[in-house]
PDB file of N, CA and C in Angstrom:
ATOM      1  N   UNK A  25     106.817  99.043 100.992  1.00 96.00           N
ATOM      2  CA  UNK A  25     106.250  99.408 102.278  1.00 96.00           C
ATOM      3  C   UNK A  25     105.895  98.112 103.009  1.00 96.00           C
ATOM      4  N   UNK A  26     106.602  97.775 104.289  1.00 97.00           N
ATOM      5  CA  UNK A  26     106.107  96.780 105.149  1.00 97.00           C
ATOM      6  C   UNK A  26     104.825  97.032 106.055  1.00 97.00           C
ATOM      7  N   UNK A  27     104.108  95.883 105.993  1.00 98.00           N
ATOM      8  CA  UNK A  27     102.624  96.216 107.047  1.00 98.00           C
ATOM      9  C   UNK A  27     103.331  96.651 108.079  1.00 98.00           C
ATOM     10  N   UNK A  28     104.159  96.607 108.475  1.00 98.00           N
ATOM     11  CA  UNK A  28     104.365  97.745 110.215  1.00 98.00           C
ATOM     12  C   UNK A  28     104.670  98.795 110.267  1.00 98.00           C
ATOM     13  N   UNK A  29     104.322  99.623 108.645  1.00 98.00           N
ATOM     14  CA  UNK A  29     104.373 100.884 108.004  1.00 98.00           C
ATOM     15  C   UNK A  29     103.097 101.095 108.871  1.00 98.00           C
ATOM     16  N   UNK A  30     102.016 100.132 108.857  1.00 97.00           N
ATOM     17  CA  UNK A  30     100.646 101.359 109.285  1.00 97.00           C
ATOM     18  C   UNK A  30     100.428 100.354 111.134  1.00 97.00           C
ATOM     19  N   UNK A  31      99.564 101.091 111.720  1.00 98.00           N
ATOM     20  CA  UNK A  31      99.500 100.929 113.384  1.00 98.00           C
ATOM     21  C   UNK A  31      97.929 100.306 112.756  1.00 98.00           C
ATOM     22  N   UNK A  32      97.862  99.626 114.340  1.00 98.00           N
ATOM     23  CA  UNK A  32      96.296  98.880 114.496  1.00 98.00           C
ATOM     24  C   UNK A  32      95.725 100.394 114.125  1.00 98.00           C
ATOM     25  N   UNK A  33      95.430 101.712 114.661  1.00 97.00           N
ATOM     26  CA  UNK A  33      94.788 102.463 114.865  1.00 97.00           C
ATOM     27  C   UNK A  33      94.717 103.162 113.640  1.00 97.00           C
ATOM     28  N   UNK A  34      95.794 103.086 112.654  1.00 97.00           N
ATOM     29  CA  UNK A  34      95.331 103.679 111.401  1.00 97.00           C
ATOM     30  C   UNK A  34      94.279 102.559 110.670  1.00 97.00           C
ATOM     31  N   UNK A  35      94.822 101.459 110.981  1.00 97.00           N
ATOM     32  CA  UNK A  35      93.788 100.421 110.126  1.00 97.00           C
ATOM     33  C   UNK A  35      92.409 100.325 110.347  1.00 97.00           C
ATOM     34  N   UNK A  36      91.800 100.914 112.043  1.00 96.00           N
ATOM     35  CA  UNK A  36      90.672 101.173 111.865  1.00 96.00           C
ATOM     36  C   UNK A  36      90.444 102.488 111.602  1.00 96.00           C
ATOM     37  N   UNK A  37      90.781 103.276 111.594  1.00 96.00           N
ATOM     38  CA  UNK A  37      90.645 104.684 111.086  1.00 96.00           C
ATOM     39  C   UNK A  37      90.361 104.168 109.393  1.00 96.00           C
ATOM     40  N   UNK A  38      90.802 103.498 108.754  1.00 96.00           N
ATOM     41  CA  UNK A  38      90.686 103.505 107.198  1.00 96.00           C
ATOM     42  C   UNK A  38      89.656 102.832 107.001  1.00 96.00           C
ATOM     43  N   UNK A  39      89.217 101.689 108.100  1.00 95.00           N
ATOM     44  CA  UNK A  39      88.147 100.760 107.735  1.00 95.00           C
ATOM     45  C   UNK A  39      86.818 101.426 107.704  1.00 95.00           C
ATOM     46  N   UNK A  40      86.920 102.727 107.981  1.00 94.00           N
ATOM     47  CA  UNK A  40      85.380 103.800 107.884  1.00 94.00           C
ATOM     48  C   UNK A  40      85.182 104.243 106.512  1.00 94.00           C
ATOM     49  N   UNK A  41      86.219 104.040 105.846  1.00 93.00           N
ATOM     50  CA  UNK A  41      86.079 104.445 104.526  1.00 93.00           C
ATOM     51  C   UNK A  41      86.769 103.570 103.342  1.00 93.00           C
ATOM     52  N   UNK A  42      86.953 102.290 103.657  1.00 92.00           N
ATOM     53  CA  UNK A  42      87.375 101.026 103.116  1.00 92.00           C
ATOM     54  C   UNK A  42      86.021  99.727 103.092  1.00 92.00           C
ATOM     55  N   UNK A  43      85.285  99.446 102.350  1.00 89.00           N
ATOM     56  CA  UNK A  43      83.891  99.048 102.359  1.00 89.00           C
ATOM     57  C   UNK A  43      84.515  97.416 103.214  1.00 89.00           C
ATOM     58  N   UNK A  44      84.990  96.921 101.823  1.00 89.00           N
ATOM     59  CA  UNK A  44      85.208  95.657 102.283  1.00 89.00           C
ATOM     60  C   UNK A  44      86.240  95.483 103.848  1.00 89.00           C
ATOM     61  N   UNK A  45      87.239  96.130 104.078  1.00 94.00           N
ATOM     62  CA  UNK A  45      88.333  95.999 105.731  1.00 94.00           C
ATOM     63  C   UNK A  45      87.384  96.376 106.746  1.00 94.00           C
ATOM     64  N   UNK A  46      86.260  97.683 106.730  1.00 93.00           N
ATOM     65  CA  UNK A  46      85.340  97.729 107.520  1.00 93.00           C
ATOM     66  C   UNK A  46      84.343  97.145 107.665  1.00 93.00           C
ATOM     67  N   UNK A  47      83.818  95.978 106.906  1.00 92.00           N
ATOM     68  CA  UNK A  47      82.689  95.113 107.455  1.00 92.00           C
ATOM     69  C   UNK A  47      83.200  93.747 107.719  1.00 92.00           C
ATOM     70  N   UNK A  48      84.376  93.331 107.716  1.00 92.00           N
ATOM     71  CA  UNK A  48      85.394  92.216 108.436  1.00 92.00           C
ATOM     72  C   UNK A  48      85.537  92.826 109.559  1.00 92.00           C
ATOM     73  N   UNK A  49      86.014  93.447 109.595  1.00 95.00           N
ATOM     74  CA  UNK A  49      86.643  94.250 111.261  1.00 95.00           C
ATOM     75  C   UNK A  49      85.904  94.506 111.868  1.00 95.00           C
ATOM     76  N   UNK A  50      84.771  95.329 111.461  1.00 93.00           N
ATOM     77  CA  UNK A  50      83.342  95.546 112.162  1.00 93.00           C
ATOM     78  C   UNK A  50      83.160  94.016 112.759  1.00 93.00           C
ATOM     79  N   UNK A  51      82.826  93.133 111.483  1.00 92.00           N
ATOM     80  CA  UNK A  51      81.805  91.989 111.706  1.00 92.00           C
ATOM     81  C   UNK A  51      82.936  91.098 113.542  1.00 92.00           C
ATOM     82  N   UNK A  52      84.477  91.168 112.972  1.00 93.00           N
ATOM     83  CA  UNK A  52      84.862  90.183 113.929  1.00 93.00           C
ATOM     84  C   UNK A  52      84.993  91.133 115.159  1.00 93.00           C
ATOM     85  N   UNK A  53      84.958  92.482 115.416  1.00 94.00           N
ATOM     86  CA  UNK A  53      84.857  93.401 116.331  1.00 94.00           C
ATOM     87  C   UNK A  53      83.844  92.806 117.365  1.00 94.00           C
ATOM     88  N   UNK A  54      82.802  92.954 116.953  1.00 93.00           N
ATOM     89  CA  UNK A  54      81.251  92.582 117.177  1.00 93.00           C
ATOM     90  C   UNK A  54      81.349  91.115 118.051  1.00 93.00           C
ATOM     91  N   UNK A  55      81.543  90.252 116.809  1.00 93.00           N
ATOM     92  CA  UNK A  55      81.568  88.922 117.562  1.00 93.00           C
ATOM     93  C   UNK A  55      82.743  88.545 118.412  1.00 93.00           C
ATOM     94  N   UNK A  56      83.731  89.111 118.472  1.00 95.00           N
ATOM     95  CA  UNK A  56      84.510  88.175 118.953  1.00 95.00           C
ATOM     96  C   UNK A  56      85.744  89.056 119.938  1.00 95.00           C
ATOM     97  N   UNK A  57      85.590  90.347 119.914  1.00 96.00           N
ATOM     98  CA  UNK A  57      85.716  91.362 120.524  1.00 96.00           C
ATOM     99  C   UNK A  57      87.074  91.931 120.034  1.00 96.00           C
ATOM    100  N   UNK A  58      87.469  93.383 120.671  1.00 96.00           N
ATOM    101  CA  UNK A  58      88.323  94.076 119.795  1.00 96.00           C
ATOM    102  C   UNK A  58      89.756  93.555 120.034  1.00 96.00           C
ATOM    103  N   UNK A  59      90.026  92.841 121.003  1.00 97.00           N
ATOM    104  CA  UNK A  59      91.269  92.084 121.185  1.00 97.00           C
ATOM    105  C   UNK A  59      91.230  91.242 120.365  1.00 97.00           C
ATOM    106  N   UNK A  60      90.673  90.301 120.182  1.00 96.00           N
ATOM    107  CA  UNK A  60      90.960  89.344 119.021  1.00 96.00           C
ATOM    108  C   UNK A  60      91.010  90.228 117.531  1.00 96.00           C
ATOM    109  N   UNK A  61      90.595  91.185 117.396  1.00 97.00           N
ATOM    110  CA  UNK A  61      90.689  91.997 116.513  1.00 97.00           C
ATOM    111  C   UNK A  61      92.409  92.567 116.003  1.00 97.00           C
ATOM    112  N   UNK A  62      92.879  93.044 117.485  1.00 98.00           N
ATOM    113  CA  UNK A  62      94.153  93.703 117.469  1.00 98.00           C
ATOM    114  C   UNK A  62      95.212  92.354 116.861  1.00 98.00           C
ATOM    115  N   UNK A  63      94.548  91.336 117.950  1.00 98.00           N
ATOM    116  CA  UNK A  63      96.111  90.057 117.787  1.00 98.00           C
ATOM    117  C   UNK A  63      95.953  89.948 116.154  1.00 98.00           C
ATOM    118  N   UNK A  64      94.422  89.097 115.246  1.00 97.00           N
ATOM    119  CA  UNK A  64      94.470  88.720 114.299  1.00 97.00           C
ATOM    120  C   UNK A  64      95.404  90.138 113.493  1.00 97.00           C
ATOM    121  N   UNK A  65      95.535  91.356 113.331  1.00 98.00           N
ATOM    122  CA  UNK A  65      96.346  92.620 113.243  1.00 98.00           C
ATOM    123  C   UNK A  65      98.104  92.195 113.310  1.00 98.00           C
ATOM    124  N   UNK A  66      98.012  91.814 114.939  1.00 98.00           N
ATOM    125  CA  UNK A  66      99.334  91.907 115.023  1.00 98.00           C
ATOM    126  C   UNK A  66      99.913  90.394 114.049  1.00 98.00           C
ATOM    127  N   UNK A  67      99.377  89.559 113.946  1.00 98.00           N
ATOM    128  CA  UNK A  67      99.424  88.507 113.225  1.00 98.00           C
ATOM    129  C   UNK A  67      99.911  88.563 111.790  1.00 98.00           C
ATOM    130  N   UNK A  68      98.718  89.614 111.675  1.00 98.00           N
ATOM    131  CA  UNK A  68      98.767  89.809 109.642  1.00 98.00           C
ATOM    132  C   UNK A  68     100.415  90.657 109.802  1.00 98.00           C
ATOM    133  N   UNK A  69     100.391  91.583 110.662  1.00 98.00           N
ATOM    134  CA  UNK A  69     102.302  92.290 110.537  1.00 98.00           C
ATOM    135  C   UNK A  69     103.119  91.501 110.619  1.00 98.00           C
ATOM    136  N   UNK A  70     102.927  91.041 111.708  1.00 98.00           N
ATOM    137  CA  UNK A  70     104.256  89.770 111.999  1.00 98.00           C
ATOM    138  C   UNK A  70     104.475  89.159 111.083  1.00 98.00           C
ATOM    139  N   UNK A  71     103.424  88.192 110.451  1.00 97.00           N
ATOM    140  CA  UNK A  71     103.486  87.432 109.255  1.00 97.00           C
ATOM    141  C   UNK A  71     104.257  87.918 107.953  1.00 97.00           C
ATOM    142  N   UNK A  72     103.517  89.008 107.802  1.00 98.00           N
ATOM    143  CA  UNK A  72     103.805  89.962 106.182  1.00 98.00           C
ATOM    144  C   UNK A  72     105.406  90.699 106.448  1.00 98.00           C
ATOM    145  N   UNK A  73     106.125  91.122 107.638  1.00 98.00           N
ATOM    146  CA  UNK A  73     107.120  91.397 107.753  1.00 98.00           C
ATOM    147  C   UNK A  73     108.172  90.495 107.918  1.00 98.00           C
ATOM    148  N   UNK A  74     107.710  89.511 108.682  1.00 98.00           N
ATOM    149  CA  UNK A  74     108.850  88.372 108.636  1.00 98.00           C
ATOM    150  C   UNK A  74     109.181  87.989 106.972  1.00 98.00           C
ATOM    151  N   UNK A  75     108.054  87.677 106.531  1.00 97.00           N
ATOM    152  CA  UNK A  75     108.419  86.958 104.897  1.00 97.00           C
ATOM    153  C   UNK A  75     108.694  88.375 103.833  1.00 97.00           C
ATOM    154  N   UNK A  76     109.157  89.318 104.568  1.00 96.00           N
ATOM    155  CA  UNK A  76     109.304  90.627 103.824  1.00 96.00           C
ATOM    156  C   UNK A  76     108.556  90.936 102.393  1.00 96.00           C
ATOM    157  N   UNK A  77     107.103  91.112 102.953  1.00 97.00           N
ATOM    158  CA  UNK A  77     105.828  91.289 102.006  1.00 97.00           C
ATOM    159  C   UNK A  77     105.639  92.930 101.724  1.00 97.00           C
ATOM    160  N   UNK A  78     106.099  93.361 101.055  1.00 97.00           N
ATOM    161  CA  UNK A  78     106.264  94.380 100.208  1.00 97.00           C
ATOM    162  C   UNK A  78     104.977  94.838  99.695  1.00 97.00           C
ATOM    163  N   UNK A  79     104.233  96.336 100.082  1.00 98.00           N
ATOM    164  CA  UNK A  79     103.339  96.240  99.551  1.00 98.00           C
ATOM    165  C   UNK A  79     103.263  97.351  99.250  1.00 98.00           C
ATOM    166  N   UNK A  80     103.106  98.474  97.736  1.00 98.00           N
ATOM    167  CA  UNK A  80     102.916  99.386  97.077  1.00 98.00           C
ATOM    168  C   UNK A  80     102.179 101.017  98.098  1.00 98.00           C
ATOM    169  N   UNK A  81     101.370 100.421  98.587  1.00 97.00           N
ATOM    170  CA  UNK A  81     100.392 101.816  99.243  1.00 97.00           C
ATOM    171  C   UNK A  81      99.769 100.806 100.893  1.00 97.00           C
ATOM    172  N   UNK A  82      99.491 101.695 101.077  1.00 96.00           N
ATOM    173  CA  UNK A  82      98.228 101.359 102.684  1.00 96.00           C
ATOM    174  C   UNK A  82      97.295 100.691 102.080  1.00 96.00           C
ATOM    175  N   UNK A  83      97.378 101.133 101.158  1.00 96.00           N
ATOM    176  CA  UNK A  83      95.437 100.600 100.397  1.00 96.00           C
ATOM    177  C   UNK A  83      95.808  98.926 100.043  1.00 96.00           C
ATOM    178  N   UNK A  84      96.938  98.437  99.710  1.00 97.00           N
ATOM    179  CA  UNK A  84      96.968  97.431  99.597  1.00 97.00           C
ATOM    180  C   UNK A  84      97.117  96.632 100.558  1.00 97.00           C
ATOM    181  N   UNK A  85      97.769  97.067 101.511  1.00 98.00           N
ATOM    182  CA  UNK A  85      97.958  96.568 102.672  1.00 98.00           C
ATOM    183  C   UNK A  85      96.425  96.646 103.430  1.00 98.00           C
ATOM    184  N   UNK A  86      95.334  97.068 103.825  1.00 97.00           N
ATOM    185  CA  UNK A  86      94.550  97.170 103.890  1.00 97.00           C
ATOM    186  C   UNK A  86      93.587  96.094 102.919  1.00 97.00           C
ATOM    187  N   UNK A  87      93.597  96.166 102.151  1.00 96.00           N
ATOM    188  CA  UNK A  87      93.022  94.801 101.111  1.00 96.00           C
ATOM    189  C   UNK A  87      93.404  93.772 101.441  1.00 96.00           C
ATOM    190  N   UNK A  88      95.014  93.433 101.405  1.00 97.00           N
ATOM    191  CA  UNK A  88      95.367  92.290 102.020  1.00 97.00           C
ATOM    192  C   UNK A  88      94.594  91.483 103.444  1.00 97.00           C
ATOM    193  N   UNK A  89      94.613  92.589 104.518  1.00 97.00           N
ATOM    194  CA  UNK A  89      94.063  92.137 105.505  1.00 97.00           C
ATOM    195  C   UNK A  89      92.861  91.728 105.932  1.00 97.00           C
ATOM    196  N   UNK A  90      91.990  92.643 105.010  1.00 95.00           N
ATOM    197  CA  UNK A  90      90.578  92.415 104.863  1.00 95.00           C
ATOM    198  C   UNK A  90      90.348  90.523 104.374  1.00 95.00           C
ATOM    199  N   UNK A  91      91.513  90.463 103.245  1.00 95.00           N
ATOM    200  CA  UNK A  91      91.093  89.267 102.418  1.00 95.00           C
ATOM    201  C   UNK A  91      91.262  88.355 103.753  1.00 95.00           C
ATOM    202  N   UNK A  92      92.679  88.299 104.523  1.00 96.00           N
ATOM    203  CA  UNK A  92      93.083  87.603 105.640  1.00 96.00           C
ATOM    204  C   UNK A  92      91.835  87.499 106.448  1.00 96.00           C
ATOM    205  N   UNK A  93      91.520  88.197 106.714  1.00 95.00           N
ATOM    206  CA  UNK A  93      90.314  88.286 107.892  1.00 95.00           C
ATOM    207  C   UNK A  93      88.942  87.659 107.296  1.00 95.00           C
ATOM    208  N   UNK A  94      88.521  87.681 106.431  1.00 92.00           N
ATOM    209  CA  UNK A  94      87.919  86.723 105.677  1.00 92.00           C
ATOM    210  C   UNK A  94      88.450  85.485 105.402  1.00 92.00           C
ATOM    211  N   UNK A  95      89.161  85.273 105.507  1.00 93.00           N
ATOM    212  CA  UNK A  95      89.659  83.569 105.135  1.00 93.00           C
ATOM    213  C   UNK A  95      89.540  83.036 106.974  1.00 93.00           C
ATOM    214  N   UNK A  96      90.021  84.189 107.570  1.00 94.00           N
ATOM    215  CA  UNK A  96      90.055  83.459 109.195  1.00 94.00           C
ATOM    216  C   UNK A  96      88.533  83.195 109.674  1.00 94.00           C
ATOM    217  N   UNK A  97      87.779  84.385 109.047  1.00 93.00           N
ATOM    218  CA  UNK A  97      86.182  84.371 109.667  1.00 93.00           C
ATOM    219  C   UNK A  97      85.717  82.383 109.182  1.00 93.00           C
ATOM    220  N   UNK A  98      85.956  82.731 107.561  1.00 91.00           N
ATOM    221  CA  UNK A  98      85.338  81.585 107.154  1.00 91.00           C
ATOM    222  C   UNK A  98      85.859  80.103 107.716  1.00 91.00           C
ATOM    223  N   UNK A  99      86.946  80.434 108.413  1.00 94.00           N
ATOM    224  CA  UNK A  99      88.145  78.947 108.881  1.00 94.00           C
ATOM    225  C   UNK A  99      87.297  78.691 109.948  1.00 94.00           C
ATOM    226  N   UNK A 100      86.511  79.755 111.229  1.00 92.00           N
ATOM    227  CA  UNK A 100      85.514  79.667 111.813  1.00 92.00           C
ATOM    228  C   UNK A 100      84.639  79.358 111.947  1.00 92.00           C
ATOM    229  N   UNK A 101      84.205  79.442 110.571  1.00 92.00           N
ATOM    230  CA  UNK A 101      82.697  78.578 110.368  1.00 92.00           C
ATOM    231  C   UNK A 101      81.399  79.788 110.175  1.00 92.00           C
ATOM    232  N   UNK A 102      82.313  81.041 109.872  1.00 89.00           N
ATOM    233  CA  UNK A 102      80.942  82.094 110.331  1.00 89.00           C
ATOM    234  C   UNK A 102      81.130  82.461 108.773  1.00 89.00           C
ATOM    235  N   UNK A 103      79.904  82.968 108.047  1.00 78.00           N
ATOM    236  CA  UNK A 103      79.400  83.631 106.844  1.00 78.00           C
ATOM    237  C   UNK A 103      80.045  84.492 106.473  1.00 78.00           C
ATOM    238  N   UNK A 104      80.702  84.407 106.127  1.00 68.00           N
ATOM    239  CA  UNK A 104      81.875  85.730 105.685  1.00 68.00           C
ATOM    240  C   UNK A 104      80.393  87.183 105.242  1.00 68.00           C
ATOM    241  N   UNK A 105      80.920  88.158 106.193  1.00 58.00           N
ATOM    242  CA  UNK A 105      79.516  89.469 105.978  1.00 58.00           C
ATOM    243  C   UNK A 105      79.754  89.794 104.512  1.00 58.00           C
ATOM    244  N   UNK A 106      78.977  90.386 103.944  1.00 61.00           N
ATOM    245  CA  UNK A 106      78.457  90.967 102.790  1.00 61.00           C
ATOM    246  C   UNK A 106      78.548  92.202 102.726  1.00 61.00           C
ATOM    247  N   UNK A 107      78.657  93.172 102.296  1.00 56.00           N
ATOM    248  CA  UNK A 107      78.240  94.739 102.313  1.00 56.00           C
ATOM    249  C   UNK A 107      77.049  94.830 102.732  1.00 56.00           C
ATOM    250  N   UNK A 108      76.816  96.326 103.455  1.00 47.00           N
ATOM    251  CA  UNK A 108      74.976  96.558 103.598  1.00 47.00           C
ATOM    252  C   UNK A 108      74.458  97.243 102.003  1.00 47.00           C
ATOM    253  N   UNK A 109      73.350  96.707 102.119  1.00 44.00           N
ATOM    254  CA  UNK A 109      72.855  96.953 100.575  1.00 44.00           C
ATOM    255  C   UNK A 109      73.268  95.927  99.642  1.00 44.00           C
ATOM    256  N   UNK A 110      74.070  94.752  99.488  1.00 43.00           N
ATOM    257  CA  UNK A 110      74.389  93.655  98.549  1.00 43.00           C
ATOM    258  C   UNK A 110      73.388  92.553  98.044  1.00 43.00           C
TER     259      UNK A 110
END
């Protein structure tokens, strides 16, 4: 399954019930607004389809991006968020 198996709009649809993809997405939602949200998105597809990144389920693909989006937060300089309750 290639990431352009799932749309920006399923990926936040999953991040309500994905702990870790929804408090990245939340967190860079928040700060940095939902466009930069979509591109860093269209980014992680482009990327993962060009180098034909193969990935088992949504759920992994979803993990993947979360991790991505954490490595970009922290390239920023911002605290990578935590879970609530951690």
């Amino acid at each position: 399954m290639l990431a352009s198996s799932v749309t920006f709009e399923q990926m936040r649809r999953a991040a309500r019930n994905n702990s870790e993809l929804g408090v990245s997405a939340s967190y860079l939602q928040v700060e940095y607004g939902l466009a930069e949200l979509e591109a860093c998105w269209d980014g992680f597809v482009h990327t993962s389809d060009h180098y034909a990144q193969h990935f088992k389920s949504r759920k992994e693909i979803y993990q993947e991006f979360a991790n991505a989006l954490n490595d970009y937060l922290e390239y920023l300089g911002e605290s990578v968020p935590v879970e609530m309750g951690s």
